[in-house]
Coordinates of C-alpha atoms in Angstrom, one line a residue:
X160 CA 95.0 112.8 119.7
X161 CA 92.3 111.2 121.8
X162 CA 89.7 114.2 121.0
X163 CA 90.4 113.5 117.6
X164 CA 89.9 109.7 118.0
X165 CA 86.3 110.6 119.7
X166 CA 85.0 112.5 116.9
X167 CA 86.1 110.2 114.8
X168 CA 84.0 107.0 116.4
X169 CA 81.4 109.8 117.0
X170 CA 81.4 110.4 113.2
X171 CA 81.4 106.8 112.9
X172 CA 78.3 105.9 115.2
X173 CA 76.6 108.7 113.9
X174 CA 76.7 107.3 109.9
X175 CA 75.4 103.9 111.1
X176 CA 72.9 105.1 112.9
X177 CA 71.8 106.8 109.4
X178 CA 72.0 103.3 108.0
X179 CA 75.0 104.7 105.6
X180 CA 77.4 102.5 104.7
X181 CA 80.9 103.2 105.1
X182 CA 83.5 102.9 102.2
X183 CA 87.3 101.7 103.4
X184 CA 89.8 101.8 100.4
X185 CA 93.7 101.3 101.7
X186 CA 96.5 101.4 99.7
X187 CA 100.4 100.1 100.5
X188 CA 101.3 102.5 103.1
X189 CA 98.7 100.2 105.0
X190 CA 101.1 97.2 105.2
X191 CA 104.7 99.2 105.2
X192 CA 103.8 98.6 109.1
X193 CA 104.0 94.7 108.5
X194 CA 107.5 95.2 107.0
X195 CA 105.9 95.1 103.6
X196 CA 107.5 97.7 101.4
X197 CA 105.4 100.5 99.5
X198 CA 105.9 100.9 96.1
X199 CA 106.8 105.0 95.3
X200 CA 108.9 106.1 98.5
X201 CA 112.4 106.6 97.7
X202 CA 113.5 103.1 99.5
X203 CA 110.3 101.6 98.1
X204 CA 109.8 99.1 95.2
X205 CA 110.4 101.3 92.4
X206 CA 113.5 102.9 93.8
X207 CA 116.3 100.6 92.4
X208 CA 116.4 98.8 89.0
X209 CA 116.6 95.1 89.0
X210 CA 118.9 93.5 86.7
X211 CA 119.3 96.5 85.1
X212 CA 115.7 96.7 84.2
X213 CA 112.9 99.9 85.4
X214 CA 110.5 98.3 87.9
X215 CA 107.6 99.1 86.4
X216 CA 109.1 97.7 82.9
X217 CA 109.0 94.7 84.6
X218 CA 105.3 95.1 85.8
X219 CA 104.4 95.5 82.3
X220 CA 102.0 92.7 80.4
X221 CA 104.3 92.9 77.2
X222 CA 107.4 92.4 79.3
X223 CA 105.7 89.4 81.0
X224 CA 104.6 87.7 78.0
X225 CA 108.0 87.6 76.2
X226 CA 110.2 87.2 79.6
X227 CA 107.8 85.6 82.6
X228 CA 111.3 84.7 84.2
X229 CA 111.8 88.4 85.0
X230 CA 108.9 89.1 86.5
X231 CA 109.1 85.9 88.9
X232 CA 112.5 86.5 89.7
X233 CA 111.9 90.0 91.1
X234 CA 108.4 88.6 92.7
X235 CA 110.2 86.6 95.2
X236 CA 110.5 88.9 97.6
X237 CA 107.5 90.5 96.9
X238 CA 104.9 88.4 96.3
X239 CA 105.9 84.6 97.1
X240 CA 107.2 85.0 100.7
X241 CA 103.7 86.5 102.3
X242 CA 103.7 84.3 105.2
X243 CA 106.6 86.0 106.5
X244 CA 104.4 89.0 107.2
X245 CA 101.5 89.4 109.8
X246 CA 98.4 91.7 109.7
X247 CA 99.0 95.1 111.6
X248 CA 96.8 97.1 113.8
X249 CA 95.5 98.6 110.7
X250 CA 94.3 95.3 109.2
X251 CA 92.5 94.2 111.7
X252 CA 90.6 97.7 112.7
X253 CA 89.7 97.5 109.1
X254 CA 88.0 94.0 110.0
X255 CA 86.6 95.2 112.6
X256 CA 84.8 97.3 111.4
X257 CA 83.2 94.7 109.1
X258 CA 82.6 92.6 111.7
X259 CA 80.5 95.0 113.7
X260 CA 78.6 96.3 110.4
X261 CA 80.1 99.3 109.8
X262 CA 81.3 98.6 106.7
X263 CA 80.5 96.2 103.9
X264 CA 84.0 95.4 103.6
X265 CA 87.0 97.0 102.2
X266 CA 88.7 98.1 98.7
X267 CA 92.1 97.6 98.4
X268 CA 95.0 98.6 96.1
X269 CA 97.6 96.0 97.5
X270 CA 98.2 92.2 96.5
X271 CA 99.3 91.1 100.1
X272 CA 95.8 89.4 101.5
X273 CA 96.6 90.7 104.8
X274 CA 93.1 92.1 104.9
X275 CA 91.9 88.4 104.8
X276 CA 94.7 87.4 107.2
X277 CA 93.3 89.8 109.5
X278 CA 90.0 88.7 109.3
X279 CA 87.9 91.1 106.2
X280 CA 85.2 88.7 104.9
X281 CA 84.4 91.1 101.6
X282 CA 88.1 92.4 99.8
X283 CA 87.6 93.9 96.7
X284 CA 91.4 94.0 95.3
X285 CA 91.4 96.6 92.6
X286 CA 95.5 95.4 91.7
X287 CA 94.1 91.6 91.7
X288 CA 95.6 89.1 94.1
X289 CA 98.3 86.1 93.9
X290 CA 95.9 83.8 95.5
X291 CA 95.2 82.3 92.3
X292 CA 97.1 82.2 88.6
X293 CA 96.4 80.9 85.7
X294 CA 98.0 79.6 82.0
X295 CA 98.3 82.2 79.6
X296 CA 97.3 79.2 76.9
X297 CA 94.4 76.9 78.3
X298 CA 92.8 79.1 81.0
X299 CA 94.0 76.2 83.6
X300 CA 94.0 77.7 87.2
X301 CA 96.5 77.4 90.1
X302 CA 96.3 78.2 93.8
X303 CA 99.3 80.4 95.3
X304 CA 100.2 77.4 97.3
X305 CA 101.3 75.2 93.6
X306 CA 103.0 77.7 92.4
X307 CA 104.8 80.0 95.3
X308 CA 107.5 76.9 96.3
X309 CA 108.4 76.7 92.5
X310 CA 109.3 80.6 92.7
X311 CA 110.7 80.5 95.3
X312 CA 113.3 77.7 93.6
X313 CA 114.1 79.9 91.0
X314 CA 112.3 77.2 89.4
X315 CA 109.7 79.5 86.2
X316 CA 106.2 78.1 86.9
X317 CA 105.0 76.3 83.2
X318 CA 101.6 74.8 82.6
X319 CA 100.7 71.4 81.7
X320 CA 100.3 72.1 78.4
X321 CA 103.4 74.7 78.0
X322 CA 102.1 77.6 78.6
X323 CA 102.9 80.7 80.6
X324 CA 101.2 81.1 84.3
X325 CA 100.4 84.7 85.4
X326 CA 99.7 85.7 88.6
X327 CA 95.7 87.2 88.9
X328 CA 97.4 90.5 89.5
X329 CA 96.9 93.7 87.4
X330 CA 100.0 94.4 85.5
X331 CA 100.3 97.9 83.6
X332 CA 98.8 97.3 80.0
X333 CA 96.1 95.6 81.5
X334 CA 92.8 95.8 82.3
X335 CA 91.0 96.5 85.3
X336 CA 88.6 93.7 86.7
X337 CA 85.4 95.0 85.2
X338 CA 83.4 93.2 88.4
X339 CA 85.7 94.5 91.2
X340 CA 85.9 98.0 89.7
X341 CA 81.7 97.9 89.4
X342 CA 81.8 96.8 92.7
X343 CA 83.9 99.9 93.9
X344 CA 82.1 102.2 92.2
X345 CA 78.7 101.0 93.6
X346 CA 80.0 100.9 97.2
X347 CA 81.2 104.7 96.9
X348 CA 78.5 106.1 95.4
X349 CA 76.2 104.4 97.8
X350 CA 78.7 105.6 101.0
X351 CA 78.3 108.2 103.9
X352 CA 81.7 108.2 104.9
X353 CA 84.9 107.1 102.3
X354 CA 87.9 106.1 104.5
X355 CA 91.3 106.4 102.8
X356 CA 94.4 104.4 104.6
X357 CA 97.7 104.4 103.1
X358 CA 97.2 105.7 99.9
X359 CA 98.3 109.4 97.7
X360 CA 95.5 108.4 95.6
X361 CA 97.3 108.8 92.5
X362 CA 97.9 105.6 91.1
X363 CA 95.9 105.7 87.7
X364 CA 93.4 104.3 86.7
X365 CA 92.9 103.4 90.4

């Protein structure tokens, strides 16, 4: 193992040295060592209905629009509870290697901020983040921290003005964040090395 961890830096010192940049892209088997569960394993977040409803049903923009209480009520333990978990070893290697300019940053596929917990200065989250939401009606934004307690109520989060507040999180149906996926795209054409942590790689589109 420790042969294999020396080739590995060795590969790492040699790219910088190039002036390369290095490309790190983790996906949710990255935070399963936090105590966060992965999505697709067979005791994952897709394994078991809830309330009778497919997972990924629920995940769905049409499903959201028409029954936002669905959604928040199966985000609970999902998405509204992340100070319960820490950043693991991986985390913070993954800031490290920011912070000694081996890497720009990091791409990620997973909506739990532990890479900024851990310390990464430049996430690109592909999936979108709960950091921030906003009303389906007037645009009006909110921070995790207004609406998080009101989930965690069972209370459904409403807008000033009645409308619906989404999490900034990619559901299925829509859209990829045209910036963030430019971003990634820039970064891994540009890369000498492409470092994938915790991810099959088959989630479509990314």
């Amino acid at each position: 193992m420790s042969s294999s961890l020396d080739l590995f830096c060795e590969a790492l010192e040699s790219i910088h040295a190039e002036g390369k940049n290095i490309v790190v892209f983790t996906g949710a088997g990255v935070s399963t060592l936090s105590g966060i569960k992965d999505f697709r394993s067979s005791d994952g977040a897709y394994s078991k209905p809830f309330h009778g409803r497919c997972v990924e049903d629920i995940l769905s923009l049409d499903t959201f629009r028409h029954e936002p209480d669905l959604f928040y009520a199966w985000a609970k333990e999902f998405c509204y509870c992340l100070d319960r978990f820490q950043p693991n070893i991986v985390h913070k290697m993954v800031a490290h290697l920011e912070e000694k300019s081996y890497s720009r940053g990091v791409m990620t596929q997973n909506i739990d901020v532990l890479h900024q917990a851990a310390g990464s200065k430049h996430v690109l989250e592909i999936h979108g983040s709960p950091s921030k939401h906003h009303c389906l009606k007037c645009r009006q934004s909110y921070s995790y921290e207004e609406i998080a307690p009101k989930v965690m109520a069972s209370e459904l989060p409403k807008c000033s003005c009645g409308g619906i507040i989404k999490p900034d999180i990619i559901f299925y149906g829509e859209q990829l964040n045209e910036r963030v996926l430019s971003a990634c795209v820039r970064e891994s054409e540009s890369c000498g090395l492409f470092i994938v942590l915790g991810s099959s790689l088959v989630v479509q589109p990314a």
